[in-house]
PDB file of C-alpha atoms in Angstrom:
ATOM      1  CA  UNK A   1     222.791-115.867 162.466  1.00 90.00           C
ATOM      2  CA  UNK A   2     224.506-114.917 159.224  1.00 92.00           C
ATOM      3  CA  UNK A   3     226.420-112.117 160.941  1.00 92.00           C
ATOM      4  CA  UNK A   4     227.724-114.629 163.523  1.00 94.00           C
ATOM      5  CA  UNK A   5     228.619-117.119 160.789  1.00 96.00           C
ATOM      6  CA  UNK A   6     230.542-114.431 158.904  1.00 97.00           C
ATOM      7  CA  UNK A   7     232.390-113.081 161.952  1.00 96.00           C
ATOM      8  CA  UNK A   8     235.885-114.130 163.044  1.00 96.00           C
ATOM      9  CA  UNK A   9     235.706-117.810 163.965  1.00 94.00           C
ATOM     10  CA  UNK A  10     232.248-118.145 162.388  1.00 94.00           C
ATOM     11  CA  UNK A  11     231.206-121.353 160.706  1.00 93.00           C
ATOM     12  CA  UNK A  12     231.070-119.885 157.189  1.00 96.00           C
ATOM     13  CA  UNK A  13     234.470-118.170 157.131  1.00 96.00           C
ATOM     14  CA  UNK A  14     236.641-121.145 156.180  1.00 95.00           C
ATOM     15  CA  UNK A  15     234.260-122.425 153.519  1.00 95.00           C
ATOM     16  CA  UNK A  16     233.784-119.026 151.904  1.00 96.00           C
ATOM     17  CA  UNK A  17     237.551-118.396 152.058  1.00 96.00           C
ATOM     18  CA  UNK A  18     238.109-121.570 150.031  1.00 95.00           C
ATOM     19  CA  UNK A  19     235.916-120.326 147.188  1.00 95.00           C
ATOM     20  CA  UNK A  20     236.146-116.525 147.520  1.00 95.00           C
ATOM     21  CA  UNK A  21     239.392-115.664 149.360  1.00 95.00           C
ATOM     22  CA  UNK A  22     239.012-112.036 148.301  1.00 95.00           C
ATOM     23  CA  UNK A  23     235.885-111.796 150.475  1.00 95.00           C
ATOM     24  CA  UNK A  24     237.823-112.440 153.697  1.00 96.00           C
ATOM     25  CA  UNK A  25     239.059-109.360 155.559  1.00 96.00           C
ATOM     26  CA  UNK A  26     240.702-109.546 158.990  1.00 96.00           C
ATOM     27  CA  UNK A  27     239.592-113.143 159.485  1.00 96.00           C
ATOM     28  CA  UNK A  28     235.917-112.470 158.761  1.00 97.00           C
ATOM     29  CA  UNK A  29     233.676-112.522 155.719  1.00 96.00           C
ATOM     30  CA  UNK A  30     233.236-109.000 154.402  1.00 95.00           C
ATOM     31  CA  UNK A  31     229.649-108.504 153.270  1.00 91.00           C
ATOM     32  CA  UNK A  32     230.688-105.607 151.037  1.00 88.00           C
ATOM     33  CA  UNK A  33     233.336-107.773 149.369  1.00 92.00           C
ATOM     34  CA  UNK A  34     230.755-110.527 148.853  1.00 90.00           C
ATOM     35  CA  UNK A  35     228.490-107.980 147.157  1.00 86.00           C
ATOM     36  CA  UNK A  36     231.375-107.097 144.832  1.00 89.00           C
ATOM     37  CA  UNK A  37     232.001-110.776 144.077  1.00 91.00           C
ATOM     38  CA  UNK A  38     228.309-111.339 143.308  1.00 87.00           C
ATOM     39  CA  UNK A  39     228.159-108.220 141.127  1.00 84.00           C
ATOM     40  CA  UNK A  40     231.062-109.543 139.053  1.00 89.00           C
ATOM     41  CA  UNK A  41     229.806-113.123 138.969  1.00 88.00           C
ATOM     42  CA  UNK A  42     226.071-113.546 139.655  1.00 79.00           C
ATOM     43  CA  UNK A  43     226.442-117.344 139.908  1.00 88.00           C
ATOM     44  CA  UNK A  44     228.505-116.768 143.061  1.00 91.00           C
ATOM     45  CA  UNK A  45     225.297-116.141 144.997  1.00 88.00           C
ATOM     46  CA  UNK A  46     224.256-119.758 144.558  1.00 89.00           C
ATOM     47  CA  UNK A  47     227.659-120.946 145.802  1.00 93.00           C
ATOM     48  CA  UNK A  48     227.361-118.709 148.870  1.00 93.00           C
ATOM     49  CA  UNK A  49     223.818-119.894 149.565  1.00 90.00           C
ATOM     50  CA  UNK A  50     224.926-123.542 149.394  1.00 93.00           C
ATOM     51  CA  UNK A  51     227.422-122.779 152.160  1.00 94.00           C
ATOM     52  CA  UNK A  52     225.324-120.472 154.313  1.00 93.00           C
ATOM     53  CA  UNK A  53     221.808-121.969 154.182  1.00 89.00           C
ATOM     54  CA  UNK A  54     222.719-125.308 155.819  1.00 92.00           C
ATOM     55  CA  UNK A  55     224.709-123.471 158.508  1.00 95.00           C
ATOM     56  CA  UNK A  56     221.785-121.143 159.219  1.00 92.00           C
ATOM     57  CA  UNK A  57     219.392-124.107 159.394  1.00 89.00           C
ATOM     58  CA  UNK A  58     221.725-125.812 161.867  1.00 93.00           C
ATOM     59  CA  UNK A  59     221.962-122.602 163.931  1.00 93.00           C
ATOM     60  CA  UNK A  60     218.163-122.298 163.934  1.00 91.00           C
ATOM     61  CA  UNK A  61     217.758-125.896 165.109  1.00 92.00           C
ATOM     62  CA  UNK A  62     220.252-125.412 167.943  1.00 94.00           C
ATOM     63  CA  UNK A  63     218.310-122.331 168.994  1.00 94.00           C
ATOM     64  CA  UNK A  64     215.022-124.249 168.946  1.00 93.00           C
ATOM     65  CA  UNK A  65     216.508-127.142 170.896  1.00 95.00           C
ATOM     66  CA  UNK A  66     217.609-124.756 173.641  1.00 96.00           C
ATOM     67  CA  UNK A  67     214.633-122.414 173.979  1.00 95.00           C
ATOM     68  CA  UNK A  68     211.812-122.632 176.470  1.00 95.00           C
ATOM     69  CA  UNK A  69     209.706-119.932 174.784  1.00 93.00           C
ATOM     70  CA  UNK A  70     206.156-120.785 173.774  1.00 90.00           C
ATOM     71  CA  UNK A  71     206.467-118.661 170.622  1.00 93.00           C
ATOM     72  CA  UNK A  72     209.618-118.287 168.544  1.00 94.00           C
ATOM     73  CA  UNK A  73     210.101-115.763 165.738  1.00 94.00           C
ATOM     74  CA  UNK A  74     212.572-116.214 162.906  1.00 93.00           C
ATOM     75  CA  UNK A  75     213.419-113.338 160.559  1.00 92.00           C
ATOM     76  CA  UNK A  76     214.040-115.104 157.247  1.00 88.00           C
ATOM     77  CA  UNK A  77     214.223-112.742 154.261  1.00 81.00           C
ATOM     78  CA  UNK A  78     213.895-115.399 151.534  1.00 84.00           C
ATOM     79  CA  UNK A  79     211.533-117.705 153.417  1.00 90.00           C
ATOM     80  CA  UNK A  80     209.172-118.479 150.546  1.00 93.00           C
ATOM     81  CA  UNK A  81     211.894-118.443 147.895  1.00 88.00           C
ATOM     82  CA  UNK A  82     213.844-121.163 149.745  1.00 85.00           C
ATOM     83  CA  UNK A  83     210.803-123.233 150.720  1.00 90.00           C
ATOM     84  CA  UNK A  84     211.424-122.496 154.391  1.00 89.00           C
ATOM     85  CA  UNK A  85     207.762-121.699 154.936  1.00 94.00           C
ATOM     86  CA  UNK A  86     207.023-125.420 154.896  1.00 94.00           C
ATOM     87  CA  UNK A  87     208.989-125.753 158.153  1.00 91.00           C
ATOM     88  CA  UNK A  88     207.071-123.021 159.993  1.00 93.00           C
ATOM     89  CA  UNK A  89     203.884-123.326 162.037  1.00 93.00           C
ATOM     90  CA  UNK A  90     202.801-119.876 160.852  1.00 95.00           C
ATOM     91  CA  UNK A  91     204.211-117.153 158.626  1.00 97.00           C
ATOM     92  CA  UNK A  92     203.984-113.429 159.222  1.00 97.00           C
ATOM     93  CA  UNK A  93     204.689-111.086 156.320  1.00 96.00           C
ATOM     94  CA  UNK A  94     205.809-107.597 157.290  1.00 96.00           C
ATOM     95  CA  UNK A  95     204.993-105.136 154.546  1.00 96.00           C
ATOM     96  CA  UNK A  96     204.988-101.474 153.609  1.00 96.00           C
ATOM     97  CA  UNK A  97     204.651 -99.440 150.436  1.00 95.00           C
ATOM     98  CA  UNK A  98     207.372 -99.891 147.817  1.00 94.00           C
ATOM     99  CA  UNK A  99     208.383 -96.248 148.275  1.00 95.00           C
ATOM    100  CA  UNK A 100     208.779 -96.615 152.034  1.00 95.00           C
ATOM    101  CA  UNK A 101     210.678 -99.888 151.636  1.00 94.00           C
ATOM    102  CA  UNK A 102     213.123 -98.275 149.215  1.00 94.00           C
ATOM    103  CA  UNK A 103     213.588 -95.248 151.452  1.00 95.00           C
ATOM    104  CA  UNK A 104     214.210 -97.359 154.569  1.00 94.00           C
ATOM    105  CA  UNK A 105     216.724 -99.614 152.867  1.00 93.00           C
ATOM    106  CA  UNK A 106     218.678 -96.815 151.235  1.00 94.00           C
ATOM    107  CA  UNK A 107     218.740 -94.784 154.470  1.00 95.00           C
ATOM    108  CA  UNK A 108     220.663 -97.623 156.144  1.00 93.00           C
ATOM    109  CA  UNK A 109     223.610 -96.818 153.895  1.00 89.00           C
ATOM    110  CA  UNK A 110     224.504-100.471 153.344  1.00 84.00           C
ATOM    111  CA  UNK A 111     223.681-100.558 149.633  1.00 84.00           C
ATOM    112  CA  UNK A 112     223.056 -98.270 146.726  1.00 88.00           C
ATOM    113  CA  UNK A 113     219.929 -98.059 144.584  1.00 91.00           C
ATOM    114  CA  UNK A 114     221.250-100.499 141.971  1.00 88.00           C
ATOM    115  CA  UNK A 115     222.041-103.116 144.629  1.00 83.00           C
ATOM    116  CA  UNK A 116     218.608-102.631 146.166  1.00 90.00           C
ATOM    117  CA  UNK A 117     216.894-103.138 142.801  1.00 90.00           C
ATOM    118  CA  UNK A 118     219.007-106.223 142.107  1.00 83.00           C
ATOM    119  CA  UNK A 119     218.092-107.826 145.433  1.00 83.00           C
ATOM    120  CA  UNK A 120     214.447-106.871 145.062  1.00 88.00           C
ATOM    121  CA  UNK A 121     214.418-108.485 141.623  1.00 86.00           C
ATOM    122  CA  UNK A 122     215.420-111.821 143.151  1.00 82.00           C
ATOM    123  CA  UNK A 123     212.622-111.754 145.709  1.00 88.00           C
ATOM    124  CA  UNK A 124     209.060-112.918 145.395  1.00 92.00           C
ATOM    125  CA  UNK A 125     206.712-109.945 144.863  1.00 94.00           C
ATOM    126  CA  UNK A 126     205.327-108.500 148.087  1.00 95.00           C
ATOM    127  CA  UNK A 127     201.736-109.158 146.994  1.00 95.00           C
ATOM    128  CA  UNK A 128     202.500-112.876 146.621  1.00 96.00           C
ATOM    129  CA  UNK A 129     204.203-112.999 150.039  1.00 96.00           C
ATOM    130  CA  UNK A 130     201.167-111.335 151.600  1.00 97.00           C
ATOM    131  CA  UNK A 131     198.859-113.800 149.870  1.00 97.00           C
ATOM    132  CA  UNK A 132     200.818-116.797 151.145  1.00 97.00           C
ATOM    133  CA  UNK A 133     201.329-115.539 154.712  1.00 97.00           C
ATOM    134  CA  UNK A 134     199.127-116.513 157.646  1.00 97.00           C
ATOM    135  CA  UNK A 135     199.391-112.976 159.063  1.00 98.00           C
ATOM    136  CA  UNK A 136     200.282-109.625 157.505  1.00 98.00           C
ATOM    137  CA  UNK A 137     201.666-106.685 159.455  1.00 98.00           C
ATOM    138  CA  UNK A 138     201.728-103.299 157.754  1.00 97.00           C
ATOM    139  CA  UNK A 139     204.508-101.087 159.053  1.00 96.00           C
ATOM    140  CA  UNK A 140     203.001 -97.738 158.196  1.00 94.00           C
ATOM    141  CA  UNK A 141     203.432 -96.412 161.754  1.00 95.00           C
ATOM    142  CA  UNK A 142     205.183 -97.862 164.772  1.00 95.00           C
ATOM    143  CA  UNK A 143     202.005 -97.814 166.853  1.00 97.00           C
ATOM    144  CA  UNK A 144     199.941 -99.553 164.162  1.00 97.00           C
ATOM    145  CA  UNK A 145     202.657-102.181 163.699  1.00 97.00           C
ATOM    146  CA  UNK A 146     202.809-102.740 167.469  1.00 97.00           C
ATOM    147  CA  UNK A 147     199.014-103.237 167.611  1.00 98.00           C
ATOM    148  CA  UNK A 148     199.157-105.768 164.786  1.00 98.00           C
ATOM    149  CA  UNK A 149     202.026-107.675 166.405  1.00 97.00           C
ATOM    150  CA  UNK A 150     200.093-107.877 169.667  1.00 97.00           C
ATOM    151  CA  UNK A 151     197.046-109.162 167.778  1.00 97.00           C
ATOM    152  CA  UNK A 152     199.130-111.851 166.052  1.00 97.00           C
ATOM    153  CA  UNK A 153     200.682-112.924 169.354  1.00 96.00           C
ATOM    154  CA  UNK A 154     197.230-113.056 170.926  1.00 95.00           C
ATOM    155  CA  UNK A 155     195.866-115.163 168.107  1.00 96.00           C
ATOM    156  CA  UNK A 156     198.794-117.580 168.206  1.00 95.00           C
ATOM    157  CA  UNK A 157     198.636-117.922 171.991  1.00 93.00           C
ATOM    158  CA  UNK A 158     194.890-118.546 171.709  1.00 92.00           C
ATOM    159  CA  UNK A 159     195.537-121.345 169.237  1.00 89.00           C
ATOM    160  CA  UNK A 160     198.219-122.810 171.513  1.00 85.00           C
ATOM    161  CA  UNK A 161     195.781-122.833 174.423  1.00 80.00           C
ATOM    162  CA  UNK A 162     193.114-124.518 172.290  1.00 77.00           C
ATOM    163  CA  UNK A 163     195.502-127.226 171.075  1.00 61.00           C
TER     164      UNK A 163
END
């Protein structure tokens, strides 16, 4: 949703341009420029969140209003930190070792180690997320993760059928 909101014609472009014109490149919000803005002025993150979070919530509601699926999954990185968990029927925490997490993120090439550590520092500790989640999926191997996902889906569908 955020990628769509940041793209040309996206709902966040005009609002972000008003506050951070330097973050607009070719009619779209540049994520790398936003990272630079936030690095220079950490309070900018709050301003960005005040623009983006309501737009994402609206996008999510439109999606829900138009789906016929019996189970819907939302990938929300700061779910607990923003209180979004209170709006979910169930929460799944996907986890791995800190070393594997770091390796996976840095291999994407979208941020450096300092940016990764900064973002990680703003997040709730993984152990707390696991404690608060209804389901935990460990992504140690693809096959193990797949088995756990199928088990979660089975459990949720069973609860839907019992309701």
